Amino acid sequence: MPIGRSFTLDLMVTPEQRQRMYEHEQYLIRERKIFMADFWNSCPVSNGCIAGGRPGGYFYIDWNGNISPCVFYPYAVDNIIKIYKEGGHINTVLTSPYFEAIRKWQQEYSYNKPADQVGNQIVPCPIRDHHLTAYEIITKHQAQPIDSEAAAALKDKGYHQGLAAYGNKAAELTEDIWEKEYIGPEKKQAAEEMTKDRLKQATQAELR
């Protein structure tokens, strides 16, 4: 991930390399029967992005108490030390507009949607795969960088443009995979079930 000390997009796995990684991982899983998961391509296993305190997910607290949605999403609105001093608790974090905005995006994109409507979970990461969405949330809620590197990244227009282009290319390369191996079968099943329901309703109407 291009965040942290000496962040750069040049060292990232490219979208093309990521696609090849996915294909080889699927071979190892399906043909060699090796159970494995990685950060780049295995998010269907976790039902998408797990940041922002999503059910079954997590959030990150650094050693200064700053609370960010994910270790790779280093922008915070709250500090756990300050929250407890003011009589708050973990739910204060989870119900903050900042975290709620992230979870709202997760739900609109893929999390807990009907199986035939789930967005491409091979590319579910807001900070990496949908960067302009993450930037919009950070800006709207005035989230602050938790370190100097995150502050520098936030001011770097080339960084934002590069990640946006990266996400678009990764989505383009994986969309057919998502359609064929994941969402396509679910759409077919949903269509078949809808047809059965309509036939059943038509039959019941004729019998009345």
Short mmCIF file of C-alpha atoms in Angstrom, two decimals:
data_model
loop_
_atom_site.label_atom_id
_atom_site.label_comp_id
_atom_site.label_asym_id
_atom_site.label_seq_id
_atom_site.Cartn_x
_atom_site.Cartn_y
_atom_site.Cartn_z
CA MET A 1 0.00 0.00 0.00
CA PRO A 2 1.36 3.43 -0.92
CA ILE A 3 1.16 5.01 2.52
CA GLY A 4 3.63 5.59 5.32
CA ARG A 5 7.32 6.42 5.15
CA SER A 6 8.54 7.39 1.66
CA PHE A 7 5.16 6.55 0.13
CA THR A 8 5.18 6.04 -3.63
CA LEU A 9 2.92 4.51 -6.25
CA ASP A 10 5.94 3.17 -8.11
CA LEU A 11 6.35 0.21 -5.76
CA MET A 12 2.71 -0.88 -5.85
CA VAL A 13 1.63 -4.12 -7.43
CA THR A 14 0.32 -2.95 -10.81
CA PRO A 15 -3.28 -3.70 -11.84
CA GLU A 16 -1.95 -6.19 -14.39
CA GLN A 17 0.24 -7.93 -11.79
CA ARG A 18 -2.70 -7.98 -9.43
CA GLN A 19 -4.83 -9.73 -12.03
CA ARG A 20 -2.14 -12.37 -12.58
CA MET A 21 -1.85 -12.83 -8.80
CA TYR A 22 -5.60 -13.39 -8.61
CA GLU A 23 -5.52 -15.99 -11.37
CA HIS A 24 -2.63 -17.89 -9.78
CA GLU A 25 -4.22 -17.74 -6.34
CA GLN A 26 -7.43 -19.19 -7.74
CA TYR A 27 -5.43 -22.00 -9.32
CA LEU A 28 -3.78 -22.78 -5.96
CA ILE A 29 -7.12 -22.70 -4.16
CA ARG A 30 -9.25 -24.58 -6.69
CA GLU A 31 -6.78 -26.99 -8.26
CA ARG A 32 -4.15 -27.51 -5.55
CA LYS A 33 -6.70 -27.27 -2.70
CA ILE A 34 -4.50 -24.86 -0.76
CA PHE A 35 -6.45 -22.50 1.48
CA MET A 36 -4.99 -19.01 1.28
CA ALA A 37 -5.99 -15.38 1.30
CA ASP A 38 -4.15 -12.16 0.66
CA PHE A 39 -4.79 -8.45 1.04
CA TRP A 40 -4.95 -7.72 -2.67
CA ASN A 41 -7.53 -10.11 -4.09
CA SER A 42 -9.28 -12.06 -1.34
CA CYS A 43 -11.84 -9.56 -0.09
CA PRO A 44 -14.82 -11.64 -1.27
CA VAL A 45 -13.87 -13.88 1.67
CA SER A 46 -14.50 -11.01 4.11
CA ASN A 47 -17.55 -9.67 2.25
CA GLY A 48 -15.62 -6.60 1.12
CA CYS A 49 -13.90 -3.80 3.00
CA ILE A 50 -13.80 -4.33 6.79
CA ALA A 51 -12.71 -0.82 7.80
CA GLY A 52 -14.59 1.73 9.88
CA GLY A 53 -15.85 -0.63 12.55
CA ARG A 54 -18.09 -2.56 10.19
CA PRO A 55 -19.73 -5.67 11.73
CA GLY A 56 -17.07 -8.36 11.50
CA GLY A 57 -14.50 -5.67 10.78
CA TYR A 58 -12.20 -3.39 12.73
CA PHE A 59 -10.67 0.05 13.11
CA TYR A 60 -7.17 1.19 14.03
CA ILE A 61 -5.90 3.09 17.08
CA ASP A 62 -2.30 4.29 16.92
CA TRP A 63 0.05 4.74 19.89
CA ASN A 64 -1.06 8.36 20.28
CA GLY A 65 -4.71 7.34 20.56
CA ASN A 66 -5.73 8.56 17.11
CA ILE A 67 -8.54 6.46 15.67
CA SER A 68 -8.56 5.82 11.94
CA PRO A 69 -10.84 3.55 9.90
CA CYS A 70 -7.98 1.24 8.89
CA VAL A 71 -4.22 1.04 9.30
CA PHE A 72 -4.02 1.96 5.59
CA TYR A 73 -6.57 4.80 5.96
CA PRO A 74 -4.50 7.08 8.25
CA TYR A 75 -6.90 9.94 8.81
CA ALA A 76 -8.71 10.48 12.10
CA VAL A 77 -11.46 12.60 13.58
CA ASP A 78 -11.35 11.19 17.12
CA ASN A 79 -8.72 10.34 19.72
CA ILE A 80 -9.51 7.58 22.21
CA ILE A 81 -7.68 9.30 25.07
CA LYS A 82 -9.72 12.48 24.61
CA ILE A 83 -12.95 10.52 24.22
CA TYR A 84 -12.50 8.68 27.53
CA LYS A 85 -11.51 11.86 29.33
CA GLU A 86 -14.77 13.40 28.14
CA GLY A 87 -16.81 10.42 29.36
CA GLY A 88 -17.21 8.73 25.99
CA HIS A 89 -16.48 5.16 24.92
CA ILE A 90 -15.94 3.00 21.86
CA ASN A 91 -19.50 3.57 20.66
CA THR A 92 -18.65 7.26 20.43
CA VAL A 93 -16.21 6.31 17.70
CA LEU A 94 -18.49 3.86 15.93
CA THR A 95 -21.37 6.34 15.76
CA SER A 96 -19.27 9.26 14.56
CA PRO A 97 -20.41 10.77 11.22
CA TYR A 98 -16.98 9.95 9.78
CA PHE A 99 -17.19 6.21 10.47
CA GLU A 100 -20.88 6.14 9.56
CA ALA A 101 -20.06 7.67 6.16
CA ILE A 102 -17.52 4.91 5.49
CA ARG A 103 -19.96 2.18 6.49
CA LYS A 104 -22.69 3.80 4.38
CA TRP A 105 -20.41 3.61 1.35
CA GLN A 106 -19.58 -0.04 2.14
CA GLN A 107 -23.28 -0.89 2.25
CA GLU A 108 -24.07 0.97 -0.95
CA TYR A 109 -21.18 -0.67 -2.76
CA SER A 110 -21.39 -4.27 -1.65
CA TYR A 111 -21.74 -5.14 2.03
CA ASN A 112 -24.98 -6.95 2.90
CA LYS A 113 -26.51 -6.22 -0.50
CA PRO A 114 -28.62 -8.89 -2.22
CA ALA A 115 -26.27 -11.50 -3.68
CA ASP A 116 -27.07 -10.52 -7.27
CA GLN A 117 -26.33 -6.82 -6.62
CA VAL A 118 -22.99 -6.96 -4.80
CA GLY A 119 -20.31 -4.61 -6.16
CA ASN A 120 -16.94 -5.97 -7.31
CA GLN A 121 -15.33 -7.17 -4.09
CA ILE A 122 -12.05 -7.96 -5.79
CA VAL A 123 -11.54 -4.18 -5.68
CA PRO A 124 -13.35 -3.09 -2.48
CA CYS A 125 -10.77 -0.88 -0.74
CA PRO A 126 -11.86 2.78 -0.55
CA ILE A 127 -8.38 4.20 -0.04
CA ARG A 128 -6.78 2.14 -2.83
CA ASP A 129 -9.49 1.08 -5.28
CA HIS A 130 -11.99 3.96 -4.85
CA HIS A 131 -9.61 6.68 -3.80
CA LEU A 132 -11.65 9.72 -4.77
CA THR A 133 -14.51 8.42 -2.63
CA ALA A 134 -12.16 8.08 0.34
CA TYR A 135 -10.73 11.55 -0.31
CA GLU A 136 -14.24 13.01 -0.42
CA ILE A 137 -15.13 11.42 2.95
CA ILE A 138 -11.86 12.58 4.51
CA THR A 139 -12.40 16.13 3.28
CA LYS A 140 -16.09 16.34 4.15
CA HIS A 141 -15.54 15.21 7.74
CA GLN A 142 -12.29 17.16 8.17
CA ALA A 143 -10.37 14.06 9.16
CA GLN A 144 -6.79 14.85 10.08
CA PRO A 145 -3.67 12.89 9.10
CA ILE A 146 -2.25 10.85 11.98
CA ASP A 147 1.37 11.34 10.87
CA SER A 148 3.52 13.54 8.64
CA GLU A 149 3.54 11.04 5.78
CA ALA A 150 -0.26 10.95 5.67
CA ALA A 151 -0.28 14.75 5.72
CA ALA A 152 2.09 14.87 2.75
CA ALA A 153 -0.02 12.35 0.84
CA LEU A 154 -3.16 14.39 1.48
CA LYS A 155 -1.58 17.45 -0.19
CA ASP A 156 -0.12 15.53 -3.15
CA LYS A 157 -2.37 15.95 -6.22
CA GLY A 158 -0.33 13.46 -8.21
CA TYR A 159 -0.85 10.87 -5.48
CA HIS A 160 -4.63 11.26 -5.64
CA GLN A 161 -4.70 11.24 -9.43
CA GLY A 162 -2.45 8.19 -9.56
CA LEU A 163 -4.54 6.18 -7.12
CA ALA A 164 -7.74 7.14 -8.91
CA ALA A 165 -6.27 5.90 -12.20
CA TYR A 166 -5.01 2.75 -10.47
CA GLY A 167 -8.45 1.95 -9.10
CA ASN A 168 -10.12 2.49 -12.46
CA LYS A 169 -7.69 0.15 -14.22
CA ALA A 170 -7.94 -2.54 -11.53
CA ALA A 171 -11.74 -2.42 -11.77
CA GLU A 172 -11.58 -2.66 -15.56
CA LEU A 173 -9.34 -5.74 -15.43
CA THR A 174 -11.38 -7.57 -12.81
CA GLU A 175 -14.94 -6.66 -13.80
CA ASP A 176 -15.31 -9.60 -16.20
CA ILE A 177 -13.93 -11.96 -13.54
CA TRP A 178 -16.42 -10.63 -11.02
CA GLU A 179 -19.29 -10.92 -13.48
CA LYS A 180 -18.40 -14.45 -14.61
CA GLU A 181 -17.29 -16.09 -11.36
CA TYR A 182 -19.24 -14.23 -8.70
CA ILE A 183 -22.17 -12.01 -9.58
CA GLY A 184 -23.21 -13.71 -12.84
CA PRO A 185 -24.34 -17.01 -11.25
CA GLU A 186 -26.18 -15.04 -8.55
CA LYS A 187 -28.00 -12.97 -11.19
CA LYS A 188 -28.99 -16.14 -13.02
CA GLN A 189 -30.33 -17.72 -9.84
CA ALA A 190 -32.23 -14.55 -8.92
CA ALA A 191 -33.78 -14.41 -12.40
CA GLU A 192 -34.82 -18.09 -12.19
CA GLU A 193 -36.39 -17.56 -8.78
CA MET A 194 -38.25 -14.50 -10.04
CA THR A 195 -39.59 -16.50 -13.01
CA LYS A 196 -40.75 -19.27 -10.66
CA ASP A 197 -42.50 -16.73 -8.42
CA ARG A 198 -44.28 -15.15 -11.38
CA LEU A 199 -45.42 -18.55 -12.67
CA LYS A 200 -46.68 -19.46 -9.22
CA GLN A 201 -48.59 -16.17 -8.93
CA ALA A 202 -50.07 -16.63 -12.41
CA THR A 203 -51.16 -20.19 -11.57
CA GLN A 204 -52.77 -19.07 -8.31
CA ALA A 205 -54.57 -16.26 -10.14
CA GLU A 206 -56.01 -18.73 -12.67
CA LEU A 207 -57.29 -21.00 -9.89
CA ARG A 208 -59.20 -18.22 -8.19
#
